[in-house]
Structure formats: C-alpha cells, structure tokens
Short mmCIF file of C-alpha atoms in Angstrom, two decimals:
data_model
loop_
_atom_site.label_atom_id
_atom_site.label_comp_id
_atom_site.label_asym_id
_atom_site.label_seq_id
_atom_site.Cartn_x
_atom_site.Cartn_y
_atom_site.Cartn_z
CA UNK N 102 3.21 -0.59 -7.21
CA UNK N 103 4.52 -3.62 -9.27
CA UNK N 104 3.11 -5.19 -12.17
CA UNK N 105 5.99 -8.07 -12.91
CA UNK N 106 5.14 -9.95 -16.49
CA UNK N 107 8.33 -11.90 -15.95
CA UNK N 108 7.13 -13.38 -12.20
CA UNK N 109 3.26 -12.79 -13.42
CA UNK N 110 2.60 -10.76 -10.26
CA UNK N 111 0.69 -7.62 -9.34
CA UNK N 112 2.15 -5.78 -6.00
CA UNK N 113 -0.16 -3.49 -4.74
CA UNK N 114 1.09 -0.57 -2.56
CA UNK N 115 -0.76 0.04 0.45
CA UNK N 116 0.15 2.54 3.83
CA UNK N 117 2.75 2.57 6.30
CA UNK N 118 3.36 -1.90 5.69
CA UNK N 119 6.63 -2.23 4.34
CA UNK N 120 5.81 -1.19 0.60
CA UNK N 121 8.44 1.13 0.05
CA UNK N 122 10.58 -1.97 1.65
CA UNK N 123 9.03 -4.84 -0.31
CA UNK N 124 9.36 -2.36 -3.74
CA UNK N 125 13.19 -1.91 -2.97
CA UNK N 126 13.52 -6.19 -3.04
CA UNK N 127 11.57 -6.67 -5.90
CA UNK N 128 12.99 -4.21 -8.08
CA UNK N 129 16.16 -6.18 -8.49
CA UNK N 130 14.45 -9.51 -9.38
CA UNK N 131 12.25 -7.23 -12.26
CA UNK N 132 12.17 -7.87 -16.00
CA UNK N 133 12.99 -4.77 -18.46
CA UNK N 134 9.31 -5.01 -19.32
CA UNK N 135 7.78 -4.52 -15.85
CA UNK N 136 5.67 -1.95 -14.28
CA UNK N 137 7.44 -0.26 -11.29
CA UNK N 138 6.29 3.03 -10.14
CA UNK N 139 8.37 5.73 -8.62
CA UNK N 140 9.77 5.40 -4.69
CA UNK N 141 9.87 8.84 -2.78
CA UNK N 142 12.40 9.49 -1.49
CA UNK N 143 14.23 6.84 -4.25
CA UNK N 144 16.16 3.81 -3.05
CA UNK N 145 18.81 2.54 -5.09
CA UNK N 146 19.28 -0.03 -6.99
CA UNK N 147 14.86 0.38 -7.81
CA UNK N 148 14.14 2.14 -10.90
CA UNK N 149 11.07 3.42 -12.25
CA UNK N 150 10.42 2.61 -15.44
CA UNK N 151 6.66 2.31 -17.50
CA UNK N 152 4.70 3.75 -15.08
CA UNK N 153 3.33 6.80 -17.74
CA UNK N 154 1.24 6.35 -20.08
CA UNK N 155 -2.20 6.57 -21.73
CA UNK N 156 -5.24 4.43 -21.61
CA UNK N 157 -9.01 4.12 -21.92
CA UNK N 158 -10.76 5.87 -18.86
CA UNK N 159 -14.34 5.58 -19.88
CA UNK N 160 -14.50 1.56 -18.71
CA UNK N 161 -13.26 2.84 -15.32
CA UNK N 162 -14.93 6.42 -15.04
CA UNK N 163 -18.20 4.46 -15.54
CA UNK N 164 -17.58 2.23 -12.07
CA UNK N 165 -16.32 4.69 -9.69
CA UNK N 166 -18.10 6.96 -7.07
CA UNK N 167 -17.98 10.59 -8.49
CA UNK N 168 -15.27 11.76 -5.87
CA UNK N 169 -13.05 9.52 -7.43
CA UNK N 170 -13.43 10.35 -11.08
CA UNK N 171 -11.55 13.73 -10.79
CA UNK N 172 -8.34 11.65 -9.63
CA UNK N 173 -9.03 9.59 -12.84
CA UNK N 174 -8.97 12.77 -15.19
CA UNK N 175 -6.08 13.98 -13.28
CA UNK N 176 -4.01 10.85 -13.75
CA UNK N 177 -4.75 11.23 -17.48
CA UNK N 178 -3.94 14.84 -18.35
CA UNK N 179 -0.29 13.80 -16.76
CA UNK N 180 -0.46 10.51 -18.38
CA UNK N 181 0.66 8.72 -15.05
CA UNK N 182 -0.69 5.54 -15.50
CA UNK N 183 0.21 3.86 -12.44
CA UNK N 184 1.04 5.50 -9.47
CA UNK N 185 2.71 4.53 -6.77
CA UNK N 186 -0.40 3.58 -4.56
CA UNK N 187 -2.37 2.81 -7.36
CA UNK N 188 -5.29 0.68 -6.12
CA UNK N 189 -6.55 -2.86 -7.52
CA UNK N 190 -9.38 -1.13 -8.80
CA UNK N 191 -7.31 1.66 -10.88
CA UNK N 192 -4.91 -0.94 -12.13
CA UNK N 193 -7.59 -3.48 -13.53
CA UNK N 194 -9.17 -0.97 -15.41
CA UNK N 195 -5.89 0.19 -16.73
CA UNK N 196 -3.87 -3.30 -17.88
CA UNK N 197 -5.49 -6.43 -20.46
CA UNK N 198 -8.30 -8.49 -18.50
CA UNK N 199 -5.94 -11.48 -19.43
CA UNK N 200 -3.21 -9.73 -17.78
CA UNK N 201 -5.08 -8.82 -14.87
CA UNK N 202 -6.84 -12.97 -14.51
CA UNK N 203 -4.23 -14.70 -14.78
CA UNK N 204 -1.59 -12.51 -12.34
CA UNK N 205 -1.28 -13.29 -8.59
CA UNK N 206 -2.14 -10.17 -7.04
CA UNK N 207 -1.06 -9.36 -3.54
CA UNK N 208 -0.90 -6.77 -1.11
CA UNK N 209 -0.08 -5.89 3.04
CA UNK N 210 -1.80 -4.56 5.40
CA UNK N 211 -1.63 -4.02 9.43
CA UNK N 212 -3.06 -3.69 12.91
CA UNK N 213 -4.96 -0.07 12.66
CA UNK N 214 -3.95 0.85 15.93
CA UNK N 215 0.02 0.47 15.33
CA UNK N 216 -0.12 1.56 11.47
CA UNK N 217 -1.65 4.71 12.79
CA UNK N 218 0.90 5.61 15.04
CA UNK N 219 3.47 4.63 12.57
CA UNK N 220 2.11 7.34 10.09
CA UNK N 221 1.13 10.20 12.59
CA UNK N 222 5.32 9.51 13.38
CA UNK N 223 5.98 10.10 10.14
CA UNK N 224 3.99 13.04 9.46
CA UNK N 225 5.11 14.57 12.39
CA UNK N 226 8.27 14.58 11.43
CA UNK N 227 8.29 16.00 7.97
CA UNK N 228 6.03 18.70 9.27
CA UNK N 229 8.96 19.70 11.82
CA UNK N 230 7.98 17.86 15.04
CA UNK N 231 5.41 20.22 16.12
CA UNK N 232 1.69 17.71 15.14
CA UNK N 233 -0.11 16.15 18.52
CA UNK N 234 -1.77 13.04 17.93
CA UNK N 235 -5.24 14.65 18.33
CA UNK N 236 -4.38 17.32 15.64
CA UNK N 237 -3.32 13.85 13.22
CA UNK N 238 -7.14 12.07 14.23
CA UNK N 239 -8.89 15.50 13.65
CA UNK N 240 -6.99 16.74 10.07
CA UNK N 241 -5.07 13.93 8.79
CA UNK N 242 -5.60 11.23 6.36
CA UNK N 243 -5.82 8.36 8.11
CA UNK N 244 -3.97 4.97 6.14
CA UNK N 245 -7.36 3.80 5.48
CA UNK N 246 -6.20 0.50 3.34
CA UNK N 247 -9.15 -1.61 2.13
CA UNK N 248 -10.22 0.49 -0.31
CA UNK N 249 -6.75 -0.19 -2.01
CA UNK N 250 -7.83 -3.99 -2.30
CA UNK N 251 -11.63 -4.26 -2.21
CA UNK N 252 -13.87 -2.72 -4.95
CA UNK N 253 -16.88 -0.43 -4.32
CA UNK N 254 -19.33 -3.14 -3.16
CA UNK N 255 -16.94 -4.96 -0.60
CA UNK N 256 -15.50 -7.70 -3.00
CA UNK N 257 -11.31 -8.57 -1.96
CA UNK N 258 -9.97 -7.87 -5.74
CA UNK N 259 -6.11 -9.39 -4.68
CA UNK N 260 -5.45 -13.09 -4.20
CA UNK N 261 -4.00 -12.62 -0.98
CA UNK N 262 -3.67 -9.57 1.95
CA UNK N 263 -0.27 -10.51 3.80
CA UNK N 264 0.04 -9.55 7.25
CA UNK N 265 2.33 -7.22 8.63
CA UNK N 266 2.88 -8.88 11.46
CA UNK N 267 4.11 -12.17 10.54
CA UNK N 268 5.54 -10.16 6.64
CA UNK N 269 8.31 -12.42 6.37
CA UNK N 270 6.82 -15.39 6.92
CA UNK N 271 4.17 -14.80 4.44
CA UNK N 272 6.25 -12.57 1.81
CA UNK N 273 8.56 -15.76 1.59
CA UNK N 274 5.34 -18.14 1.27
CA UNK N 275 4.74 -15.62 -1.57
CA UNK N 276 8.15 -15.17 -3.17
CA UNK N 277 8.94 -18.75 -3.48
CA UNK N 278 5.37 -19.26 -5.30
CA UNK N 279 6.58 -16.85 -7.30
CA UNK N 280 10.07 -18.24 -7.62
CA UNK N 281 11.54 -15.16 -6.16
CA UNK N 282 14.50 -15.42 -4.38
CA UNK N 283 13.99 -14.80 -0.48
CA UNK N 284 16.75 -16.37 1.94
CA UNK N 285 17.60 -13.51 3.70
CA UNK N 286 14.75 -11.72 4.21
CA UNK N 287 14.17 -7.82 2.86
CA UNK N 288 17.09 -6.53 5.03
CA UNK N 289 16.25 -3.05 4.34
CA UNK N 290 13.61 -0.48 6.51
CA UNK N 291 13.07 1.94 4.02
CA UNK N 292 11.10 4.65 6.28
CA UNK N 293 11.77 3.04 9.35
CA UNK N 294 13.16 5.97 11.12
CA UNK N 295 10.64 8.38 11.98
CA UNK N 296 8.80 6.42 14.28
CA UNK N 297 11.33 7.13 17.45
CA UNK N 298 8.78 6.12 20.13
CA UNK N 299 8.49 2.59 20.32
CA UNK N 300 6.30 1.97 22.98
CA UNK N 301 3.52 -0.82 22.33
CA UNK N 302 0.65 0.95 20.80
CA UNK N 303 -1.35 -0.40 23.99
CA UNK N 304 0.35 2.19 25.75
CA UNK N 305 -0.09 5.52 23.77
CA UNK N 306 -3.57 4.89 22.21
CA UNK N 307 -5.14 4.85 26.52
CA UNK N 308 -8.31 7.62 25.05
CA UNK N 309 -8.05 6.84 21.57
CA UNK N 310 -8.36 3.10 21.55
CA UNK N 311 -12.15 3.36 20.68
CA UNK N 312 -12.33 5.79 18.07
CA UNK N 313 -9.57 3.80 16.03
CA UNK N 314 -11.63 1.42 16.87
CA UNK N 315 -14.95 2.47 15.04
CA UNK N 316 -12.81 4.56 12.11
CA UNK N 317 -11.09 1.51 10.92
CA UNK N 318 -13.91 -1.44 11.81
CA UNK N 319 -13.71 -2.27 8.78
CA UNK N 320 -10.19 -3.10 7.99
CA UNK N 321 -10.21 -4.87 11.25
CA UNK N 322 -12.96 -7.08 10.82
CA UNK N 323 -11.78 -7.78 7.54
CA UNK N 324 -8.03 -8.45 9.17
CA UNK N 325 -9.55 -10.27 12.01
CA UNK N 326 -7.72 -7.65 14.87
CA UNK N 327 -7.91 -7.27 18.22
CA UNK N 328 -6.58 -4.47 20.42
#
C-alpha cells in the first residue's frame, strides 16, 4: 500500500493483481515523506518507510462489523499503521480527511476465476506442492477483493478499480495523470513464478466454474465478468 503526498495518490493493495509489481515501480518515483508499506519477500530498490505508527481508533472501531475490530486493536498494540493490504476503509480512518478528499485513490482487481487459480498456485507451492484445488475451495482464503475498495454498505471508496486484464493500458492512463513516468511498462513479475500451469482457466475450473461463480458474484458483477 502507497500513500504518495508528492504524486497525491493512494495505492491500494489488493490479491494476486500485480500489487507487489505495481509497489516495486512506484517506489522509485516516491517522495521521502510517503507511505510505503513493507513487500514480502522485499524487492529492491522499494523501501519501507512510515508505515508504523499510532492513531485514533475510536472513529474507525465505531464503523466496522465486530469481526473486524480485533484486527483494529491488533494493528494498534504493534503500532502498524498501514499494512501492506491495508483496505480503503482502514486507511481513511487512519490519514487527515483532507488528505484522504483530495488524493486519487486507485486500486486492481481481476477475473475471479483466473485470480483464483493464480493464488491456489501460489499457496501450493509454499506449502510444498502437496494442496488439491478442492482442499484450496474448502480451507483457503479465497482473494475476496471488494471489500478492500467498497465500505460496509456497498459504496466504491477508490476513484478508480483498474483491470488486470488490460493493467498496462490503464496503469499508464493512471501514471501519466499522475505525472508518473511509464514508457516502458512495469517490466518486473514480482510473484510470477509459482503459477507453472498456464492453461486458460476455462480449462481447469470444468466442476468448479459455478461455485466461483456464486462465491465471488459479487466482485464479478461489480467487474462486469464473464466466464
């Protein structure tokens, strides 16, 4: 997550679209000042820097569900302000309202069906290549995205989702609002390599099309996707 006072921009981080990717490019176009939160596994030249911190929770424990408050608490006893998938919601209640107005505020977000299979790759390999797809649907955490970028009743809270699938296109319709440098593109895959099957996602989701389907009808209404 990126909060740039020298562009006036707020990156939000959402799942398995490129943040990690988009972070890396940013970070060198960053003011001393800025907000960048901490990459795992770290990509150089990006640097973490103002990310901890304390702050007023009471404005922001009073307008989430009660789930979400013990995350809130938590982030205070270890004074991490911002995290690294901080959502629109956290960081509003956490940074000035004239900060937060006047900002363009943008985040990413993809087809369900692919992003899916692009995280149970990833999963599956840090957990030693042994995970089935079922056992991902049935005990993972699916990249469930929205709720990075809407607030509790529905509302879009960022001035623009980008699309994964057409990111350059839109991330340099962004960048040069922004006057951010973008010629070249991001020419870096930051977690690009887990994913070793790259079949269309047509072809590996043939009996779990429909539940994808239902679990993320939200984020694909929203998106406007289609299998």
């Amino acid at each position: 997550m990126i909060i740039s006072h020298k562009h006036k921009f707020i990156f939000i981080k959402t799942v398995k679209t490129a943040g990690t990717s988009i972070e890396h490019y940013l970070s060198q176009f960053c003011g001393e000042e800025d907000v960048l939160t901490p990459l795992f596994p770290r990509v150089e030249p990006h640097k973490a820097q103002h990310h901890k911190g304390l702050w007023n929770p009471l404005p922001e424990l009073s307008k989430v569900p009660t789930k979400e408050k013990v995350s809130i608490v938590w982030d205070l006893m270890k004074a991490k302000k911002f995290r690294n998938h901080s959502s629109a919601m956290n960081v509003k209640h956490r940074i000035s309202a004239a900060t937060w107005n006047s900002y363009y505020k943008f985040c990413v977000d993809r087809n369900p069906w692919d992003k899916s299979l692009s995280q149970y790759h990833m999963r599956r390999k840090r957990q030693g290549d042994t995970m089935t797809f079922d056992q991902y649907l049935k005990y993972g955490k699916l990249c469930h995205n929205a709720p990075k970028y809407i607030d509790h009743r529905g509302n879009l809270m960022v001035d623009r989702v980008l699309k994964f699938e057409s990111l350059e296109q839109h991330l340099g319709e962004v960048f040069k609002a922004l006057s951010i440098p973008f010629e070249n593109g991001l020419n870096v895959r930051a977690k690009g390599a887990y994913r070793a099957d790259r079949r269309p996602y047509q072809e590996v989701h043939i009996g779990t099309k429909n539940h994808l389907a239902q679990v993320f009808s939200r984020e694909i209404a929203m998106g406007h996707y289609e299998f």
